[in-house]
Short mmCIF file of C-alpha atoms and ligand atoms in Angstrom, two decimals:
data_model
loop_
_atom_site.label_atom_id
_atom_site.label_comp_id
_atom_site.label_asym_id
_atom_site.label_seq_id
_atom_site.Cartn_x
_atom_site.Cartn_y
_atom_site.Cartn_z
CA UNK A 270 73.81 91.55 74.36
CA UNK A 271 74.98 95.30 73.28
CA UNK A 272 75.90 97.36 75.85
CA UNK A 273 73.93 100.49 76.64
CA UNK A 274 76.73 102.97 76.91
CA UNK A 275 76.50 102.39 73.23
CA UNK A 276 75.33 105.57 71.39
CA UNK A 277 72.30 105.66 69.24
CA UNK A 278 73.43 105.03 65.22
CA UNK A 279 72.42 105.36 62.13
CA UNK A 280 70.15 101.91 60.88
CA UNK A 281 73.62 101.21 58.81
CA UNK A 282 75.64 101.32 62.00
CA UNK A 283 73.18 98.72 63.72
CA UNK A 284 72.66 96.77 60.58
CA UNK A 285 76.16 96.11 60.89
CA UNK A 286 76.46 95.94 64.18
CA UNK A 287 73.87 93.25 64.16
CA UNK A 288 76.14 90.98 61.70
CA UNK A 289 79.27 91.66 64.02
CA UNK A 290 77.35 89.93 66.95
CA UNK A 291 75.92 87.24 65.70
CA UNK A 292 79.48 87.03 63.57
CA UNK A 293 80.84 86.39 67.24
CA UNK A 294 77.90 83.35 68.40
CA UNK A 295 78.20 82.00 65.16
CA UNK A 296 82.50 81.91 65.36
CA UNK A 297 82.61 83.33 61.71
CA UNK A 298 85.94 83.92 59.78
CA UNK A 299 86.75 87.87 58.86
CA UNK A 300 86.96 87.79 55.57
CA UNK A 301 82.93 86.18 55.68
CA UNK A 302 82.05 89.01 57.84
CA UNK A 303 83.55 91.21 55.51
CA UNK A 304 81.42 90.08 52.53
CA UNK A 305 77.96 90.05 54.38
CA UNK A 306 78.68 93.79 55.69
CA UNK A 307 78.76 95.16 52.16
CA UNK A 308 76.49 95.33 49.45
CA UNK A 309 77.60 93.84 46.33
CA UNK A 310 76.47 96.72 44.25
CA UNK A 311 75.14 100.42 45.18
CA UNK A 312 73.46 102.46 42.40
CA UNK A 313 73.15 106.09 42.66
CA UNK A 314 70.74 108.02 40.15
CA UNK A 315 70.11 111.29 39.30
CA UNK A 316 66.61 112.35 38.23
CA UNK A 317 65.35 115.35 36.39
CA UNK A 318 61.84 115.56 36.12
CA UNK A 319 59.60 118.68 34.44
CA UNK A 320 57.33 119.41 37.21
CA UNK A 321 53.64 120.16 36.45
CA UNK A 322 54.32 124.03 36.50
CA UNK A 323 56.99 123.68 34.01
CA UNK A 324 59.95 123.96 36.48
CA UNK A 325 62.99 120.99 36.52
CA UNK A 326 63.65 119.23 39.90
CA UNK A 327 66.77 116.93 40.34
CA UNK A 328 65.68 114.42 42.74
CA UNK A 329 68.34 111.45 44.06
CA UNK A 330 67.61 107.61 43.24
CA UNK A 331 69.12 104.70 45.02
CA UNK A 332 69.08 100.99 44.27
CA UNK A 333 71.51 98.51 46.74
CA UNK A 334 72.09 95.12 46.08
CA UNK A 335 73.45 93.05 48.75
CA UNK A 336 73.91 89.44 47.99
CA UNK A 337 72.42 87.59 45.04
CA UNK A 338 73.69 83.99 46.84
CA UNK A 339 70.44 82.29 47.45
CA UNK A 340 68.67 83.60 44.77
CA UNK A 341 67.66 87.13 42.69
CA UNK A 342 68.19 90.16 44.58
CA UNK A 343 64.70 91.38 46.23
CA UNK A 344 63.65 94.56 47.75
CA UNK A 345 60.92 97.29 48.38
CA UNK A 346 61.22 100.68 47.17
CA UNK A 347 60.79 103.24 49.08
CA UNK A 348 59.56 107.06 48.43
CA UNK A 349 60.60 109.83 51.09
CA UNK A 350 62.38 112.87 51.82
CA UNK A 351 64.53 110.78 54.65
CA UNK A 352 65.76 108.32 52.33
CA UNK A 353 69.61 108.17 51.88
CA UNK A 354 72.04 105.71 50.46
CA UNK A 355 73.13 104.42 54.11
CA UNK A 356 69.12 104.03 54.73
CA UNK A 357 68.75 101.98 51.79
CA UNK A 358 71.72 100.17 52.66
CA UNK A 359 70.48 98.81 55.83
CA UNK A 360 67.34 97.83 54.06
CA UNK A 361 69.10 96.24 51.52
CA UNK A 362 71.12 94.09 54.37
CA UNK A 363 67.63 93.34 56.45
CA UNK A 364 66.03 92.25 53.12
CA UNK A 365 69.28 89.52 52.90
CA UNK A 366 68.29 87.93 56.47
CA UNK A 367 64.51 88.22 55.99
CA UNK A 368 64.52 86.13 52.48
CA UNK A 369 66.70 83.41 54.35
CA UNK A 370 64.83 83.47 57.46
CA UNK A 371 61.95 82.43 55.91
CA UNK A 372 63.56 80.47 53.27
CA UNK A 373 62.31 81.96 49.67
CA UNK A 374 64.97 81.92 46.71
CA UNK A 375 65.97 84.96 46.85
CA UNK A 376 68.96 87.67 47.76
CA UNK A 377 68.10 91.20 49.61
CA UNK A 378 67.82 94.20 47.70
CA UNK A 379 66.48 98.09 48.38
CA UNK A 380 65.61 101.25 46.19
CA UNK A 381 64.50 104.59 47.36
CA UNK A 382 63.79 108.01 45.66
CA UNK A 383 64.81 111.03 48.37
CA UNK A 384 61.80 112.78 47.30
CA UNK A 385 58.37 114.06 48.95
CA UNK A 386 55.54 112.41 47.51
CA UNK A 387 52.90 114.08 49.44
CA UNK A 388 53.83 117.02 47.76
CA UNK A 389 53.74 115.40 44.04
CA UNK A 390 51.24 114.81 41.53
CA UNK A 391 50.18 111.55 40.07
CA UNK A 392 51.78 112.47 36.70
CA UNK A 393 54.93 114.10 38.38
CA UNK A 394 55.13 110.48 40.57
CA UNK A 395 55.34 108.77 37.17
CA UNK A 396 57.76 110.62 35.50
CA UNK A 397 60.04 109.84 38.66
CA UNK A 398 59.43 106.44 38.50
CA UNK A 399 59.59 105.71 35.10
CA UNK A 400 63.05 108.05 35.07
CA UNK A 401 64.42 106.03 37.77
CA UNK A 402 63.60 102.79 36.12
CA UNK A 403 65.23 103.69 33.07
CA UNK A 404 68.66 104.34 34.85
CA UNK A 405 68.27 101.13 36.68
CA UNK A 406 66.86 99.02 34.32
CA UNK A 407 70.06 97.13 33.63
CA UNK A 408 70.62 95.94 36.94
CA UNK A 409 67.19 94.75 37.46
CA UNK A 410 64.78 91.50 35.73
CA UNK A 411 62.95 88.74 36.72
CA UNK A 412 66.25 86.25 37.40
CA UNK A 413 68.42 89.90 39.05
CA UNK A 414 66.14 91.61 40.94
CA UNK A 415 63.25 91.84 41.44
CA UNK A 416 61.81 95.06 42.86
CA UNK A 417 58.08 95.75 44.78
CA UNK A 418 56.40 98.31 47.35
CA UNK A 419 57.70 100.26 50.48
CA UNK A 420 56.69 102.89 52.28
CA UNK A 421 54.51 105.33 50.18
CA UNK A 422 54.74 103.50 46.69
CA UNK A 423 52.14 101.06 46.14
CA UNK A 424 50.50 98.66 43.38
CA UNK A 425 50.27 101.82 40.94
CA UNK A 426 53.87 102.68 41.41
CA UNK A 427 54.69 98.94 40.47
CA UNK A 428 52.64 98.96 36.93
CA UNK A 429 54.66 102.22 35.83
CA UNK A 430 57.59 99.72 36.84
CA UNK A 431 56.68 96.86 34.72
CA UNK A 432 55.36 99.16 31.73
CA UNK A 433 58.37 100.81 31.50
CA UNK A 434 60.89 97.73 31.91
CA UNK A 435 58.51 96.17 29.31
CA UNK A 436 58.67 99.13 27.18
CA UNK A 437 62.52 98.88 27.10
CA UNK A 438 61.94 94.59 26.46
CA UNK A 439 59.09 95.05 23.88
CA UNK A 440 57.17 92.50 25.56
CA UNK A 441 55.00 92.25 29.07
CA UNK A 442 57.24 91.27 31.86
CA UNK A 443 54.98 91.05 34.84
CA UNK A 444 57.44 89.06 36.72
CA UNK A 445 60.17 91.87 36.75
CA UNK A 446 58.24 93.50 39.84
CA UNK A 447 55.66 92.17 42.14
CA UNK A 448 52.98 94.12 43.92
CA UNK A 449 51.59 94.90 40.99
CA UNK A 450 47.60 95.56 40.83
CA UNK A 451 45.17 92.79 40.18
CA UNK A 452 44.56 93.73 36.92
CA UNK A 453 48.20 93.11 35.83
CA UNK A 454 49.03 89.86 37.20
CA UNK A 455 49.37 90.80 40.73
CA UNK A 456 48.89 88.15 43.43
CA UNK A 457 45.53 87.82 45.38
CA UNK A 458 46.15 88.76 48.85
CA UNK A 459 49.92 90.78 48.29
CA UNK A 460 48.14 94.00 49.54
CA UNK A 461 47.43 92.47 52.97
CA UNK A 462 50.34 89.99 52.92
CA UNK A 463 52.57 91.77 55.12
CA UNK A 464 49.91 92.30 57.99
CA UNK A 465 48.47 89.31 57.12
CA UNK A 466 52.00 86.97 58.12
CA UNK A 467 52.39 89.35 61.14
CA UNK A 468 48.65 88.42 62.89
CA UNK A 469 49.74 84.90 61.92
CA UNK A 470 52.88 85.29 64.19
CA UNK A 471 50.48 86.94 66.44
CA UNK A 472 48.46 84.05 66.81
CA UNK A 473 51.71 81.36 67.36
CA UNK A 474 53.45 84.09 69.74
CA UNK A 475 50.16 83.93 72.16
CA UNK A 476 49.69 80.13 72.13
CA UNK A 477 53.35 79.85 72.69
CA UNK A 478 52.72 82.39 75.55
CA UNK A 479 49.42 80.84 76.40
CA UNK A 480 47.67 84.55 76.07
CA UNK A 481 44.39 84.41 74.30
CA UNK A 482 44.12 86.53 71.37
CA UNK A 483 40.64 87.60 71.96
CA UNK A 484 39.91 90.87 73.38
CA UNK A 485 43.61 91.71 73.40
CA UNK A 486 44.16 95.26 73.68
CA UNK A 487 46.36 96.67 70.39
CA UNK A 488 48.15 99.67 69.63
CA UNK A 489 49.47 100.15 65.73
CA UNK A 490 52.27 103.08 64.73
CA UNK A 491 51.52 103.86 60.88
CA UNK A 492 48.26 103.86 59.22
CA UNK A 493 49.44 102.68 55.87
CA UNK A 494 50.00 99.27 54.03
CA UNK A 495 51.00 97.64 56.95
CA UNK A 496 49.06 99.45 60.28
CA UNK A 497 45.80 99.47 58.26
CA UNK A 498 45.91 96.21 57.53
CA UNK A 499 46.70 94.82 60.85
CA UNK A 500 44.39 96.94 62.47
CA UNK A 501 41.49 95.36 59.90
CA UNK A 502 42.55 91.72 60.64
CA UNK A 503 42.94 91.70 64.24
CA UNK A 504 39.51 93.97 64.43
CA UNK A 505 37.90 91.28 62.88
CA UNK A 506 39.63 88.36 65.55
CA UNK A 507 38.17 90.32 68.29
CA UNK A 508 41.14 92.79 69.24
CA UNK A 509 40.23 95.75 70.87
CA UNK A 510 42.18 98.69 68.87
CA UNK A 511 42.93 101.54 71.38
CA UNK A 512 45.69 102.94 69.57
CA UNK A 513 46.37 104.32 66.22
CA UNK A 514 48.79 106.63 64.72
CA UNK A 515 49.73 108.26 61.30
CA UNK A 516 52.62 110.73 60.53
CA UNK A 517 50.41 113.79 62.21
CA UNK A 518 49.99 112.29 65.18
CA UNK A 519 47.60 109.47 66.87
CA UNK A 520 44.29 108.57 68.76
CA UNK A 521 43.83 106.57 71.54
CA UNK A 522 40.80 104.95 72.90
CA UNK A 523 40.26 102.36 75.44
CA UNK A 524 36.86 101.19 74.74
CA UNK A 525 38.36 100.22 71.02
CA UNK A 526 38.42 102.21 67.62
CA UNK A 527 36.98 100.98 64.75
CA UNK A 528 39.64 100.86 62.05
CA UNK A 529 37.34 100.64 58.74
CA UNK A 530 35.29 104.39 60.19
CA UNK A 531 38.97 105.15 61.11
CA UNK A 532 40.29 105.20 57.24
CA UNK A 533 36.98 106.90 56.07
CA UNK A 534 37.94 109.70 58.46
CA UNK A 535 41.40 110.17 57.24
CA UNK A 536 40.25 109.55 53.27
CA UNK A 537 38.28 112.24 53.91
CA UNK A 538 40.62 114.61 56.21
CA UNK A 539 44.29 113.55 55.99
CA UNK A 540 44.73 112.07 59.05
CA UNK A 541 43.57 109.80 61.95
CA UNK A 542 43.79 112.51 64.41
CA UNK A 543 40.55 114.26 65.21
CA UNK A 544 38.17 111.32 65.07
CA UNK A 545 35.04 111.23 67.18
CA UNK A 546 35.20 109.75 70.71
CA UNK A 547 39.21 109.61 70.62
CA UNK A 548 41.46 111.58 72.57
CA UNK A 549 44.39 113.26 70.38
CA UNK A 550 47.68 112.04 71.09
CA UNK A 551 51.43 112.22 69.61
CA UNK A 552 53.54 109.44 68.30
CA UNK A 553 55.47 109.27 71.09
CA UNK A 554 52.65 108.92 73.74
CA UNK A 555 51.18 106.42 71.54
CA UNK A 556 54.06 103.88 71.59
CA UNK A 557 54.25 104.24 75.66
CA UNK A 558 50.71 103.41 75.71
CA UNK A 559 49.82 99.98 78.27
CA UNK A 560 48.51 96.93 75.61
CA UNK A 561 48.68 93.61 75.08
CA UNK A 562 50.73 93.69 71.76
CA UNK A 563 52.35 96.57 69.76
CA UNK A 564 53.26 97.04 66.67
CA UNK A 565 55.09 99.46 65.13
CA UNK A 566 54.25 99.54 61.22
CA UNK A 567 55.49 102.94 60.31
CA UNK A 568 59.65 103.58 59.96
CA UNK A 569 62.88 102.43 61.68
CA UNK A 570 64.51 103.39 65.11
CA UNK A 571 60.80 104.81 66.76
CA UNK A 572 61.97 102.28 69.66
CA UNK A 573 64.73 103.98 71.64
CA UNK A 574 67.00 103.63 74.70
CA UNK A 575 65.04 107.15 75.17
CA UNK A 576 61.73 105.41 75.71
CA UNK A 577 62.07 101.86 75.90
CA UNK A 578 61.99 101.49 79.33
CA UNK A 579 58.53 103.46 79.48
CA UNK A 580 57.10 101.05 76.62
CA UNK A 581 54.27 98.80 78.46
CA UNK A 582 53.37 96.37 75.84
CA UNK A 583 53.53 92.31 76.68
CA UNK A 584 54.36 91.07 72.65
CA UNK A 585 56.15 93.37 70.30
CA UNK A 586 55.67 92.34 66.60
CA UNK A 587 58.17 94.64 64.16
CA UNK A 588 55.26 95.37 61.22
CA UNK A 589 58.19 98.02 60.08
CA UNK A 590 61.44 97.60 59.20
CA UNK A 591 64.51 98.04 62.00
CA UNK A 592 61.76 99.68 64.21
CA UNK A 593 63.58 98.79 67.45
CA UNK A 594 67.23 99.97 68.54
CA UNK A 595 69.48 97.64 69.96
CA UNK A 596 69.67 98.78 73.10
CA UNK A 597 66.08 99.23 73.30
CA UNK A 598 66.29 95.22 72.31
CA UNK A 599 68.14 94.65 75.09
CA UNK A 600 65.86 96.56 77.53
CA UNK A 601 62.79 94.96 75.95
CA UNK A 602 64.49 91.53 76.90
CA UNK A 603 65.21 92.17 80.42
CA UNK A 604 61.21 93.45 80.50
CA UNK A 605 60.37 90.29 79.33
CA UNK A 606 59.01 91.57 76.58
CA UNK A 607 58.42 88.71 74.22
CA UNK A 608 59.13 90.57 70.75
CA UNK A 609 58.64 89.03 66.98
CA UNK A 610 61.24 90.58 64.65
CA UNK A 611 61.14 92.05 61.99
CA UNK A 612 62.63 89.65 59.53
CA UNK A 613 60.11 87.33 60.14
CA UNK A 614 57.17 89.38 61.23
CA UNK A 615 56.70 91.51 58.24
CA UNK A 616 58.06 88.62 56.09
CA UNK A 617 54.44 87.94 55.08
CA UNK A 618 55.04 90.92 52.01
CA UNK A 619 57.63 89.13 50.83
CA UNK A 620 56.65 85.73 51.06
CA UNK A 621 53.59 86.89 48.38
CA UNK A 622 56.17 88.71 46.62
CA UNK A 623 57.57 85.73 45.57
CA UNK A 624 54.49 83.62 45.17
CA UNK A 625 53.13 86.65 42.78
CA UNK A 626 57.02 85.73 40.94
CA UNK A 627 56.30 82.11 40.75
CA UNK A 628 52.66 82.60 39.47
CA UNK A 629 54.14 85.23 36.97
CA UNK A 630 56.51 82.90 35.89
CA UNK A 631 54.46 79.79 35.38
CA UNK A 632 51.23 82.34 34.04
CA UNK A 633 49.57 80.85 36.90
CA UNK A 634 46.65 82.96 38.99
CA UNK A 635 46.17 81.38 42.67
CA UNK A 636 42.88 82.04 44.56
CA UNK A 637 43.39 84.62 48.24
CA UNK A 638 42.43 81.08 49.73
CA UNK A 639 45.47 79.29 48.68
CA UNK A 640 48.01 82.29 48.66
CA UNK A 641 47.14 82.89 52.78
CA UNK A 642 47.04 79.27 53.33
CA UNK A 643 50.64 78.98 51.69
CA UNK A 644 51.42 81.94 53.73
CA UNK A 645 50.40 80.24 56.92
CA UNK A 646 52.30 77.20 56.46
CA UNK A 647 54.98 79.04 55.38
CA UNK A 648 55.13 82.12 58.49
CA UNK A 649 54.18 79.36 61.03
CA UNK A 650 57.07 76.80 59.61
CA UNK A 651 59.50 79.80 59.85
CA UNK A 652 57.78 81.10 63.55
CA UNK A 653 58.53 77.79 65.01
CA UNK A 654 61.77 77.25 63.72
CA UNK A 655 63.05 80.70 65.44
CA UNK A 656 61.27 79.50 68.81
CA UNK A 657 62.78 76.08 68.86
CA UNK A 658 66.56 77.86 68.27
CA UNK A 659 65.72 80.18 70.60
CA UNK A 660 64.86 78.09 73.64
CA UNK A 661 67.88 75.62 71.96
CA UNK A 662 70.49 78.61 72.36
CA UNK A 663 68.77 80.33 75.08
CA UNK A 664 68.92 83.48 73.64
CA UNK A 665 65.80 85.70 72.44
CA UNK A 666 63.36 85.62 68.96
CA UNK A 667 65.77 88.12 67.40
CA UNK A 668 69.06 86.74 68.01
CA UNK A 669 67.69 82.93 66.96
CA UNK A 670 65.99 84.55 63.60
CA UNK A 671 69.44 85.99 62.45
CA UNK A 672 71.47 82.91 63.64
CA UNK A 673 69.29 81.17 61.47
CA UNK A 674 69.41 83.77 58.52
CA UNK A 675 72.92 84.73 58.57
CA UNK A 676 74.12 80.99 58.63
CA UNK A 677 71.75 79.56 55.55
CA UNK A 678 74.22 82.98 53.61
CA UNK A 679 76.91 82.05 54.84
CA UNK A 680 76.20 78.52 54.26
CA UNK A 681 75.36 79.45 50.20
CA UNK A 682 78.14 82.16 50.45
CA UNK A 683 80.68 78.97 50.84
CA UNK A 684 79.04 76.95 48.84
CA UNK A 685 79.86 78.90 45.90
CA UNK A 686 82.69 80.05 46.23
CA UNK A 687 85.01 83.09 45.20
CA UNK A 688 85.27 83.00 41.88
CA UNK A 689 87.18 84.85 39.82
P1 NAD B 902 52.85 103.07 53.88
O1 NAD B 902 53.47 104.14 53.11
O2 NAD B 902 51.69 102.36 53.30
O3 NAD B 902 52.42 103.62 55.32
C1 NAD B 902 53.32 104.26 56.19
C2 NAD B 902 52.52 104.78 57.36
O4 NAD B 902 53.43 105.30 58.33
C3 NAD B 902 51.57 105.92 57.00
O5 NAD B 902 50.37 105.77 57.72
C4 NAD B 902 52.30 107.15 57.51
O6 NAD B 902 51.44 108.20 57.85
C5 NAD B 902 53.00 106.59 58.72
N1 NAD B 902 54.17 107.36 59.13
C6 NAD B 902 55.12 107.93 58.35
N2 NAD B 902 56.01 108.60 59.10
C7 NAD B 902 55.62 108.42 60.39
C8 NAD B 902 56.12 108.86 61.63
N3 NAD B 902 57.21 109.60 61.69
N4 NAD B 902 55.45 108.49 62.75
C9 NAD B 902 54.34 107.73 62.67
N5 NAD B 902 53.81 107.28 61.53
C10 NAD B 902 54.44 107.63 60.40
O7 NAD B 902 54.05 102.05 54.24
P2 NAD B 902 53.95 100.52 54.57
O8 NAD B 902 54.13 99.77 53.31
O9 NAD B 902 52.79 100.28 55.46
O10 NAD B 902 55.31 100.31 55.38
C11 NAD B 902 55.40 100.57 56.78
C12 NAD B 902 56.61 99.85 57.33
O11 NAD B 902 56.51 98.46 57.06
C13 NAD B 902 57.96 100.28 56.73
O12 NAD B 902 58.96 100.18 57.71
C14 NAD B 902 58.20 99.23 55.66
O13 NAD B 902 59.58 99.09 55.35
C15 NAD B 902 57.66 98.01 56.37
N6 NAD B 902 57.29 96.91 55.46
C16 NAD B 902 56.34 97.07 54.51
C17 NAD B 902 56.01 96.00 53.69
C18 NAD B 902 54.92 96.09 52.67
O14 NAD B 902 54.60 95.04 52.07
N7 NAD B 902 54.30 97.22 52.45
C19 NAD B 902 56.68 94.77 53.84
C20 NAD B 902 57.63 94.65 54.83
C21 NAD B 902 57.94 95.73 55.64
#
């Protein structure tokens, strides 16, 4: 474990300092650990747009690749005025152990625009994107990476993508990108896929626990993709909801909140907060909230050595990306707090992500029936495999999913060899 006297980092910092501990279990030679703690290729773009009023804005692109070894690179792309290189560079990393964890063909890759896209219209969001993919298209493609959603882009963002690699092709390329809408050869089921694969690691974490799922009580960080999602699926398995947040704030209610009346309120105002029968709170309260499972589905480090030890939840399931700390991992493990990681419990948007490649590919359309039961097998495989290192090395979820991860890379890394 990490001591505490360590300060709080940047997610680079821990994304390394992840590597360098399981680097130390695992007995791996420097020069290996030098390779998987650098990217194999960091793009940097620079974006001039003509905004609606007729003014130019220069906004920064990024696009890190970090190893290609099992497969194309593969990674989100994110839209937000927090994003930086070293951001995108963790993701990039975390996308590398989540593609291996559950076993998929593929590398880990990240973009991100530093931009505000709240404050953007449609046709000024286009523009970006279609600039960005322009000065990136090189380094992308079906067989070198592969891009899809993050936090606020979405299916729409991912048909500019495709139209204007295609554009630059002269033919369709659907498999270029996935989270693409239905309408242009998009997977049934990729817009829940990510919540989806978490409730399934829901369900194995409480029969491993022997916890019913039933009338569990459920608090959600982030409204969006992933917290909507969730909150949908495990309304409909009989979770009680009492907490939800957005980036204004959050509402709490014991009795339960309805998530569908939930997203009607904030379609129609902006934000969760305010809804009828639920008491206001902030982020912060939310996540210290007492429940039966939490999961934080908005961005990284919300998790703290700040406020870890005043976190009350029983089964912590990483919807977001790097939500936790490592020292508030180590706090949650001498809680007992039995806590899914994030590699494999948001894996689910991936795992579609590359069944939407290999129907794109093959000009194949699979029904939501088959592409979630896929998903199961494929989650609950990957689930089980983590538990049954974990009690092997007596360690905890996290540690056994990136024993497992970082040795299949390192395994492929050898394999191949240096060459030249
Ligand atoms: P999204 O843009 O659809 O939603 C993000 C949500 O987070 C919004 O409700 C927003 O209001 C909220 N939010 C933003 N800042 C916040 C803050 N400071 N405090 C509380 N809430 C805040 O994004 P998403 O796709 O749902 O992604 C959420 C997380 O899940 C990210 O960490 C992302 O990397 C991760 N993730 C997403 C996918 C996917 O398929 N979409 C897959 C794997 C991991």
């Amino acid at each position: 474990m990490i001591s505490l006297s360590e300060a709080s980092e940047g997610p680079l910092d821990v994304a390394k300092r992840q590597i360098d501990r399981i680097a130390k279990i695992l007995d791996l030679e420097r020069g290996i650990v030098q390779i998987l703690k650098e990217p194999r290729r960091r793009l940097i773009v620079s974006l001039p747009i003509k905004k609606d009023n007729g003014e130019i804005e220069v906004f920064t692109g990024f696009r890190v690749q970090h190893t290609d070894v099992r497969g194309p690179y593969k990674g989100g792309i994110r839209y937000h005025p927090d994003v930086t290189l070293e951001e995108v560079t963790a993701l990039a990393i975390w996308m590398t152990w989540k593609t291996a964890v559950v076993d998929i063909p593929y590398g880990g890759a990240k973009g991100g625009i530093n931009c505000n896209p709240k404050l953007m219209s449609i046709g000024e969001l286009e523009r970006l994107t279609r600039g960005y993919i322009m000065l990136i298209k090189d380094f992308i493609g079906p067989f070198r990476d592969v891009p899809a959603p993050d936090v606020y882009t979405n299916s729409q963002t991912m048909a500019w993508i495709m139209d204007t690699y295609s554009q630059f092709k002269g033919y369709l390329v659907p498999e270029v990108v996935t989270g693409k809408p239905l309408q242009l050869q998009g997977s049934e089921g990729r817009e829940g896929a990510t919540a989806m694969g978490a409730v399934y690691c829901i369900i194995e974490a409480k029969k491993k626990l022997g916890m019913r799922l039933k009338d569990s009580n459920v608090v959600i960080q982030g409204f969006g993709n992933v917290g909507y999602n969730a909150a949908c699926f495990l309304h409909n398995l009989g979770c009680k909801i009492i907490g939800l947040s957005d980036s204004k704030g959050g509402i709490y209610d014991p009795e339960g909140i309805n998530p569908f009346q939930t997203y009607e309120h904030k379609r129609k105002t902006g934000s969760v907060l305010n809804y009828a029968g639920c008491q206001d709170i902030t982020n912060e309260e939310l996540l210290e909230l007492p429940c039966d499972i939490l999961i934080p589905a908005a961005l990284q480090s919300q998790l703290t050595k700040e406020n870890a030890e005043r976190v009350k939840t029983k089964l912590l399931v990483e919807g977001a990306n790097g939500p936790t700390t490592p020292e508030a991992n180590e706090i949650f493990a001498q809680k007992g707090v039995f806590t899914v990681p994030d590699i494999l419990a948001n894996s689910g948007g991936v795992i579609v992500s590359y069944f939407e490649w290999v129907q794109n590919l093959n000009r194949e359309h699979w029904s939501e029936k088959d592409v979630f039961s896929k998903l199961e097998n494929k989650i609950n495989f990957s689930f089980n495999a983590v538990y049954d290192a974990m009690k092997k090395s007596e360690t905890d979820m996290r540690t056994a999913a990136f024993m497992i991860a970082i040795e299949k890379v390192v395994s492929a890394t050898k394999l191949l060899g240096l060459w030249p």
